[in-house]
Short mmCIF file of N, CA and C in Angstrom, two decimals:
data_model
loop_
_atom_site.label_atom_id
_atom_site.label_comp_id
_atom_site.label_asym_id
_atom_site.label_seq_id
_atom_site.Cartn_x
_atom_site.Cartn_y
_atom_site.Cartn_z
N ALA V 19 81.19 114.04 124.58
CA ALA V 19 81.07 115.18 122.73
C ALA V 19 82.47 115.14 121.41
N GLN V 20 82.61 114.20 120.59
CA GLN V 20 83.77 114.08 120.12
C GLN V 20 83.51 115.27 118.66
N THR V 21 84.36 115.91 118.36
CA THR V 21 84.53 117.29 117.55
C THR V 21 84.62 115.85 116.39
N ARG V 22 83.95 116.08 115.67
CA ARG V 22 85.30 115.57 114.36
C ARG V 22 84.40 115.92 113.01
N VAL V 23 85.82 116.24 112.50
CA VAL V 23 85.82 117.03 111.00
C VAL V 23 86.52 116.43 109.51
N LEU V 24 85.34 116.35 108.99
CA LEU V 24 85.66 115.90 107.74
C LEU V 24 86.68 116.77 106.19
N ILE V 25 87.66 116.75 106.26
CA ILE V 25 87.79 118.24 105.02
C ILE V 25 88.28 116.90 103.56
N HIS V 26 87.51 117.81 102.97
CA HIS V 26 87.77 117.45 101.36
C HIS V 26 88.66 117.97 100.61
N LEU V 27 90.22 117.09 99.81
CA LEU V 27 90.48 118.19 98.65
C LEU V 27 90.24 117.36 97.74
N ALA V 28 89.97 117.62 97.01
CA ALA V 28 90.36 117.09 95.57
C ALA V 28 91.13 118.24 94.38
N ARG V 29 91.95 118.75 94.69
CA ARG V 29 92.15 119.46 93.06
C ARG V 29 93.88 119.72 93.45
N ASP V 30 94.82 119.02 92.38
CA ASP V 30 95.73 118.96 92.44
C ASP V 30 97.15 120.80 92.33
N ASP V 31 96.45 121.54 93.22
CA ASP V 31 96.84 122.42 93.38
C ASP V 31 97.77 123.01 94.37
N THR V 32 98.65 122.87 94.41
CA THR V 32 100.66 123.23 95.06
C THR V 32 100.34 124.44 96.72
N ALA V 33 100.17 125.45 96.05
CA ALA V 33 100.12 126.63 96.60
C ALA V 33 98.65 126.32 97.55
N GLN V 34 97.53 125.51 97.05
CA GLN V 34 95.75 125.27 97.92
C GLN V 34 96.59 124.47 99.48
N LEU V 35 96.86 123.23 97.87
CA LEU V 35 97.30 122.18 99.72
C LEU V 35 98.39 122.32 100.78
N ARG V 36 98.95 123.13 100.42
CA ARG V 36 100.17 123.96 101.82
C ARG V 36 99.40 124.52 102.24
N GLN V 37 97.99 125.72 102.54
CA GLN V 37 97.40 126.60 102.61
C GLN V 37 96.67 125.53 103.51
N ALA V 38 95.46 124.43 102.48
CA ALA V 38 95.14 123.58 103.21
C ALA V 38 96.04 122.68 104.64
N LEU V 39 97.41 122.42 104.19
CA LEU V 39 97.96 121.79 105.28
C LEU V 39 97.77 122.09 106.81
N ASP V 40 98.11 123.59 106.52
CA ASP V 40 98.67 124.56 107.09
C ASP V 40 97.58 124.24 107.96
N ASP V 41 95.85 124.66 107.18
CA ASP V 41 94.68 124.92 108.25
C ASP V 41 94.05 123.35 108.98
N ILE V 42 94.87 122.80 108.39
CA ILE V 42 94.43 120.90 109.06
C ILE V 42 95.76 121.33 110.70
N GLU V 43 97.06 121.15 110.47
CA GLU V 43 97.95 121.39 111.67
C GLU V 43 97.56 121.90 112.43
N GLY V 44 97.09 123.65 112.06
CA GLY V 44 96.80 124.61 112.36
C GLY V 44 95.23 124.26 113.27
N LEU V 45 94.45 123.31 113.50
CA LEU V 45 93.13 122.82 113.01
C LEU V 45 92.93 121.98 114.75
N LEU V 46 94.71 120.49 114.32
CA LEU V 46 94.93 119.63 115.12
C LEU V 46 95.60 120.37 116.75
N LYS V 47 96.01 121.70 116.08
CA LYS V 47 97.02 122.25 117.93
C LYS V 47 95.82 122.71 118.62
N HIS V 48 94.71 123.61 116.90
CA HIS V 48 93.37 123.93 118.77
C HIS V 48 93.70 122.95 118.82
N TYR V 49 92.56 121.84 118.98
CA TYR V 49 92.53 121.13 119.35
C TYR V 49 93.16 119.93 120.19
N ARG V 50 93.83 119.88 120.46
CA ARG V 50 95.80 119.24 121.52
C ARG V 50 95.43 120.74 122.88
N GLU V 51 95.72 121.46 122.54
CA GLU V 51 95.97 123.14 122.91
C GLU V 51 94.81 122.92 124.55
N THR V 52 93.67 122.66 123.59
CA THR V 52 91.39 122.27 123.65
C THR V 52 91.65 122.00 125.08
N ARG V 53 92.50 120.46 124.93
CA ARG V 53 91.67 119.40 124.98
C ARG V 53 90.86 118.87 124.33
N GLN V 54 90.75 119.15 123.28
CA GLN V 54 88.76 118.90 122.99
C GLN V 54 89.42 117.36 122.55
N ASN V 55 88.66 116.11 122.16
CA ASN V 55 88.34 115.64 121.78
C ASN V 55 87.53 115.80 120.22
N ALA V 56 88.94 115.41 119.64
CA ALA V 56 88.25 115.66 117.55
C ALA V 56 89.57 114.91 117.74
N ARG V 57 88.54 115.05 116.03
CA ARG V 57 88.85 113.11 114.63
C ARG V 57 89.31 114.21 113.62
N VAL V 58 89.85 114.26 113.25
CA VAL V 58 89.67 114.94 111.52
C VAL V 58 90.05 113.96 110.79
N GLU V 59 89.66 114.23 109.85
CA GLU V 59 90.17 112.92 108.59
C GLU V 59 89.88 113.95 107.53
N VAL V 60 90.65 113.86 106.84
CA VAL V 60 91.09 113.86 105.04
C VAL V 60 90.51 112.93 104.23
N VAL V 61 89.83 113.95 103.84
CA VAL V 61 89.47 112.61 102.25
C VAL V 61 89.88 112.86 100.75
N VAL V 62 91.52 112.02 100.06
CA VAL V 62 91.52 112.37 98.95
C VAL V 62 90.96 112.45 97.50
N ASN V 63 90.11 112.98 96.72
CA ASN V 63 89.92 112.64 95.79
C ASN V 63 89.94 113.26 94.26
N GLY V 64 90.08 112.36 92.86
CA GLY V 64 89.85 113.82 91.68
C GLY V 64 92.05 113.69 91.91
N GLY V 65 91.74 115.10 91.27
CA GLY V 65 93.35 115.32 91.80
C GLY V 65 94.25 115.41 93.18
N GLY V 66 92.74 115.75 93.60
CA GLY V 66 93.71 116.06 95.19
C GLY V 66 95.44 114.06 95.33
N LEU V 67 94.78 113.29 95.14
CA LEU V 67 95.09 111.93 94.95
C LEU V 67 96.71 112.47 94.78
N GLU V 68 97.53 113.72 93.96
CA GLU V 68 98.77 113.79 93.78
C GLU V 68 99.31 113.74 95.28
N LEU V 69 98.24 114.26 96.51
CA LEU V 69 98.71 114.81 98.04
C LEU V 69 99.77 113.65 98.37
N VAL V 70 98.55 112.78 98.24
CA VAL V 70 99.22 111.57 98.84
C VAL V 70 99.91 110.22 98.59
N ARG V 71 100.19 110.31 96.85
CA ARG V 71 100.40 110.17 96.39
C ARG V 71 102.06 109.20 96.37
N THR V 72 102.70 107.93 96.93
CA THR V 72 104.76 108.48 96.68
C THR V 72 105.57 109.35 95.81
N ASP V 73 105.21 109.14 94.45
CA ASP V 73 105.51 109.95 93.43
C ASP V 73 105.17 110.61 93.41
N THR V 74 104.47 112.13 93.81
CA THR V 74 103.73 113.14 93.19
C THR V 74 103.49 113.88 94.68
N SER V 75 103.86 113.34 95.37
CA SER V 75 102.83 114.83 96.83
C SER V 75 104.72 115.56 97.14
N VAL V 76 104.24 116.59 97.10
CA VAL V 76 105.33 117.06 96.91
C VAL V 76 105.28 117.69 99.00
N PHE V 77 104.67 117.20 99.23
CA PHE V 77 104.27 116.98 101.25
C PHE V 77 104.71 115.97 101.79
N ALA V 78 105.57 115.24 101.39
CA ALA V 78 105.24 113.70 101.70
C ALA V 78 106.05 113.86 103.21
N GLY V 79 106.64 114.22 103.85
CA GLY V 79 107.37 114.74 105.24
C GLY V 79 106.83 114.83 105.56
N ARG V 80 105.95 115.78 105.69
CA ARG V 80 105.36 117.01 106.39
C ARG V 80 104.16 115.72 106.83
N ILE V 81 103.51 115.47 105.33
CA ILE V 81 101.98 114.18 105.89
C ILE V 81 102.93 113.18 106.87
N GLN V 82 103.88 112.68 106.90
CA GLN V 82 104.40 112.17 107.91
C GLN V 82 105.09 112.48 109.12
N ARG V 83 104.67 113.65 109.26
CA ARG V 83 104.63 114.31 110.16
C ARG V 83 103.59 114.84 111.76
N LEU V 84 102.88 115.23 110.42
CA LEU V 84 101.28 115.20 111.44
C LEU V 84 100.33 113.87 111.28
N GLN V 85 100.62 112.67 111.06
CA GLN V 85 100.74 111.42 111.39
C GLN V 85 101.10 110.77 112.68
N ARG V 86 103.06 111.67 112.65
CA ARG V 86 103.11 110.66 113.53
C ARG V 86 102.03 111.68 115.24
N GLU V 87 102.68 113.82 114.65
CA GLU V 87 102.40 113.77 115.64
C GLU V 87 100.84 113.39 115.88
N TYR V 88 100.21 113.73 115.01
CA TYR V 88 98.55 113.22 116.11
C TYR V 88 98.13 112.19 115.64
N ASN V 89 97.66 111.36 116.20
CA ASN V 89 97.04 110.13 116.41
C ASN V 89 95.74 109.45 116.07
N ASN V 90 94.85 111.76 116.17
CA ASN V 90 94.00 111.28 115.86
C ASN V 90 93.53 112.08 114.63
N LEU V 91 94.34 111.95 112.87
CA LEU V 91 94.24 112.37 112.21
C LEU V 91 94.51 111.75 110.94
N THR V 92 93.40 111.36 109.62
CA THR V 92 92.96 109.97 108.69
C THR V 92 93.28 110.61 107.39
N PHE V 93 94.47 110.32 107.29
CA PHE V 93 94.49 110.88 105.12
C PHE V 93 93.06 109.45 105.11
N ALA V 94 92.28 109.49 103.89
CA ALA V 94 92.07 108.73 103.28
C ALA V 94 91.89 109.05 101.78
N ALA V 95 92.13 107.88 101.11
CA ALA V 95 92.02 108.20 99.52
C ALA V 95 90.95 107.14 99.11
N CYS V 96 90.83 107.85 97.76
CA CYS V 96 89.43 107.19 96.92
C CYS V 96 89.43 106.33 96.43
N GLN V 97 88.74 104.92 96.51
CA GLN V 97 89.42 103.80 95.71
C GLN V 97 89.15 103.84 94.56
N ASN V 98 88.29 104.53 93.65
CA ASN V 98 87.61 104.81 93.07
C ASN V 98 88.47 105.66 91.82
N THR V 99 88.89 106.71 92.17
CA THR V 99 89.98 107.30 91.86
C THR V 99 91.18 106.79 91.38
N ILE V 100 92.09 106.13 91.97
CA ILE V 100 92.40 104.59 92.59
C ILE V 100 92.59 103.70 90.83
N ASP V 101 91.32 103.85 90.85
CA ASP V 101 91.04 102.53 90.32
C ASP V 101 91.07 103.44 89.03
N ARG V 102 90.21 104.26 88.00
CA ARG V 102 90.34 104.79 87.00
C ARG V 102 91.70 105.40 86.14
N LEU V 103 92.76 105.42 87.17
CA LEU V 103 93.48 106.65 86.81
C LEU V 103 94.70 104.74 86.42
N ALA V 104 94.07 104.09 87.37
CA ALA V 104 94.90 102.71 86.44
C ALA V 104 94.29 102.06 84.84
N GLU V 105 92.97 102.21 85.17
CA GLU V 105 92.12 101.62 84.09
C GLU V 105 92.45 103.16 82.96
N ASP V 106 92.79 104.07 83.25
CA ASP V 106 93.03 105.79 81.45
C ASP V 106 93.92 105.45 81.81
N LEU V 107 95.50 105.65 82.55
CA LEU V 107 96.75 105.64 82.37
C LEU V 107 98.27 104.53 82.43
N GLY V 108 96.80 103.78 83.11
CA GLY V 108 98.23 102.41 83.60
C GLY V 108 98.96 103.10 84.69
N THR V 109 98.64 103.82 85.58
CA THR V 109 99.13 103.90 87.31
C THR V 109 99.00 102.98 87.56
N SER V 110 100.20 102.57 88.50
CA SER V 110 98.97 101.74 89.44
C SER V 110 99.93 102.73 90.58
N VAL V 111 99.52 102.83 91.50
CA VAL V 111 99.41 103.89 92.62
C VAL V 111 99.47 103.36 93.56
N GLN V 112 100.84 103.71 94.56
CA GLN V 112 101.74 103.91 95.79
C GLN V 112 101.19 104.81 96.97
N LEU V 113 100.80 104.22 97.60
CA LEU V 113 100.21 105.35 98.45
C LEU V 113 101.71 106.04 99.27
N LEU V 114 101.45 107.22 99.87
CA LEU V 114 102.51 107.61 101.46
C LEU V 114 102.08 106.12 103.10
N PRO V 115 103.22 105.78 103.46
CA PRO V 115 102.63 105.17 104.47
C PRO V 115 100.97 105.73 105.25
N GLY V 116 100.47 104.93 105.17
CA GLY V 116 99.39 105.39 106.82
C GLY V 116 98.24 105.56 106.33
N VAL V 117 98.17 106.31 105.08
CA VAL V 117 97.02 106.61 104.66
C VAL V 117 96.12 105.09 104.21
N ILE V 118 94.46 105.35 103.99
CA ILE V 118 93.62 104.34 103.98
C ILE V 118 93.53 104.06 102.96
N THR V 119 92.71 103.37 102.06
CA THR V 119 91.97 103.81 100.83
C THR V 119 90.49 103.74 101.51
N ILE V 120 89.62 104.79 101.08
CA ILE V 120 87.34 104.69 101.10
C ILE V 120 87.26 104.05 99.57
N ASP V 121 86.26 103.31 99.91
CA ASP V 121 85.56 103.56 97.93
C ASP V 121 85.29 103.99 97.59
N SER V 122 85.09 104.98 97.84
CA SER V 122 84.71 106.78 97.15
C SER V 122 84.66 107.96 97.86
N GLY V 123 85.16 109.34 97.93
CA GLY V 123 85.55 109.95 98.26
C GLY V 123 83.84 110.54 98.60
N MET V 124 83.18 110.37 97.30
CA MET V 124 81.70 111.58 96.88
C MET V 124 80.99 110.00 98.89
N ALA V 125 80.77 108.86 98.87
CA ALA V 125 80.51 108.13 99.66
C ALA V 125 80.55 108.48 101.05
N GLU V 126 82.09 108.83 101.37
CA GLU V 126 82.21 108.64 102.99
C GLU V 126 81.53 110.36 103.42
N ILE V 127 82.21 111.62 102.35
CA ILE V 127 81.79 112.12 102.22
C ILE V 127 80.36 112.79 103.14
N MET V 128 78.95 111.55 102.25
CA MET V 128 77.56 111.47 102.69
C MET V 128 78.02 110.20 103.99
N ARG V 129 78.23 109.91 103.92
CA ARG V 129 78.95 108.65 105.30
C ARG V 129 78.69 109.16 106.40
N ARG V 130 79.58 110.34 106.39
CA ARG V 130 80.25 111.31 107.82
C ARG V 130 79.82 112.15 107.77
N GLN V 131 79.36 112.87 106.61
CA GLN V 131 78.33 114.18 107.68
C GLN V 131 76.49 113.19 107.82
N SER V 132 76.09 112.25 107.24
CA SER V 132 75.03 111.82 107.74
C SER V 132 75.55 110.95 109.49
N GLN V 133 76.75 111.20 109.85
CA GLN V 133 76.72 110.69 110.88
C GLN V 133 77.40 112.29 111.94
N GLY V 134 77.21 113.05 111.38
CA GLY V 134 77.28 114.51 111.65
C GLY V 134 78.61 115.28 112.71
N TRP V 135 79.54 114.10 110.77
CA TRP V 135 80.29 115.07 110.91
C TRP V 135 80.58 117.01 110.25
N THR V 136 81.45 117.24 110.86
CA THR V 136 81.43 118.84 110.13
C THR V 136 81.82 118.49 108.63
N TYR V 137 82.19 118.84 107.93
CA TYR V 137 82.11 119.21 106.23
C TYR V 137 82.65 119.85 106.22
N LEU V 138 84.55 120.23 105.57
CA LEU V 138 85.12 121.40 105.31
C LEU V 138 85.39 120.83 103.56
N GLN V 139 85.55 121.79 102.32
CA GLN V 139 86.10 121.26 101.18
C GLN V 139 86.63 122.42 101.25
N VAL V 140 88.63 121.69 101.02
CA VAL V 140 89.49 122.55 100.67
C VAL V 140 90.18 123.18 99.89
#
C-alpha cells in the first residue's frame, strides 16, 4: 500500500512556510528511512503561491533541492490563483522549475481526499 499525503499551504508567512518545509522534509526523510512507498503533494493557493513563484519565493533553492532529492514529492500550484493575480494585478506568474499547475487548489484537495490521501493543512 502506498502512503499518500497532501499538504496544503495557503498563507504567505515566511516563518510558517519555513516550518512547513521543515515538516515536509522530515516526513520525506522518515518515509525514505523506513522504506515506505509514499507520495507527498504540496498544494499551494492564495498567499501560499508566493512560495513557488520565481520572483517572490524566499525558499527557491530549498524547494529545488527537495525536488532533486525526493522524486516522490510534487509541488502543485493553483491555476485559479495564478489567473486571479493576472486579472487583479496584471501579474504574470512564473513558477519555479518542476512546479506543476492544477486547475484549482480546492478541487485538488477534494479529489485527493476522495482518493484516500491524508490531508494536512499547514
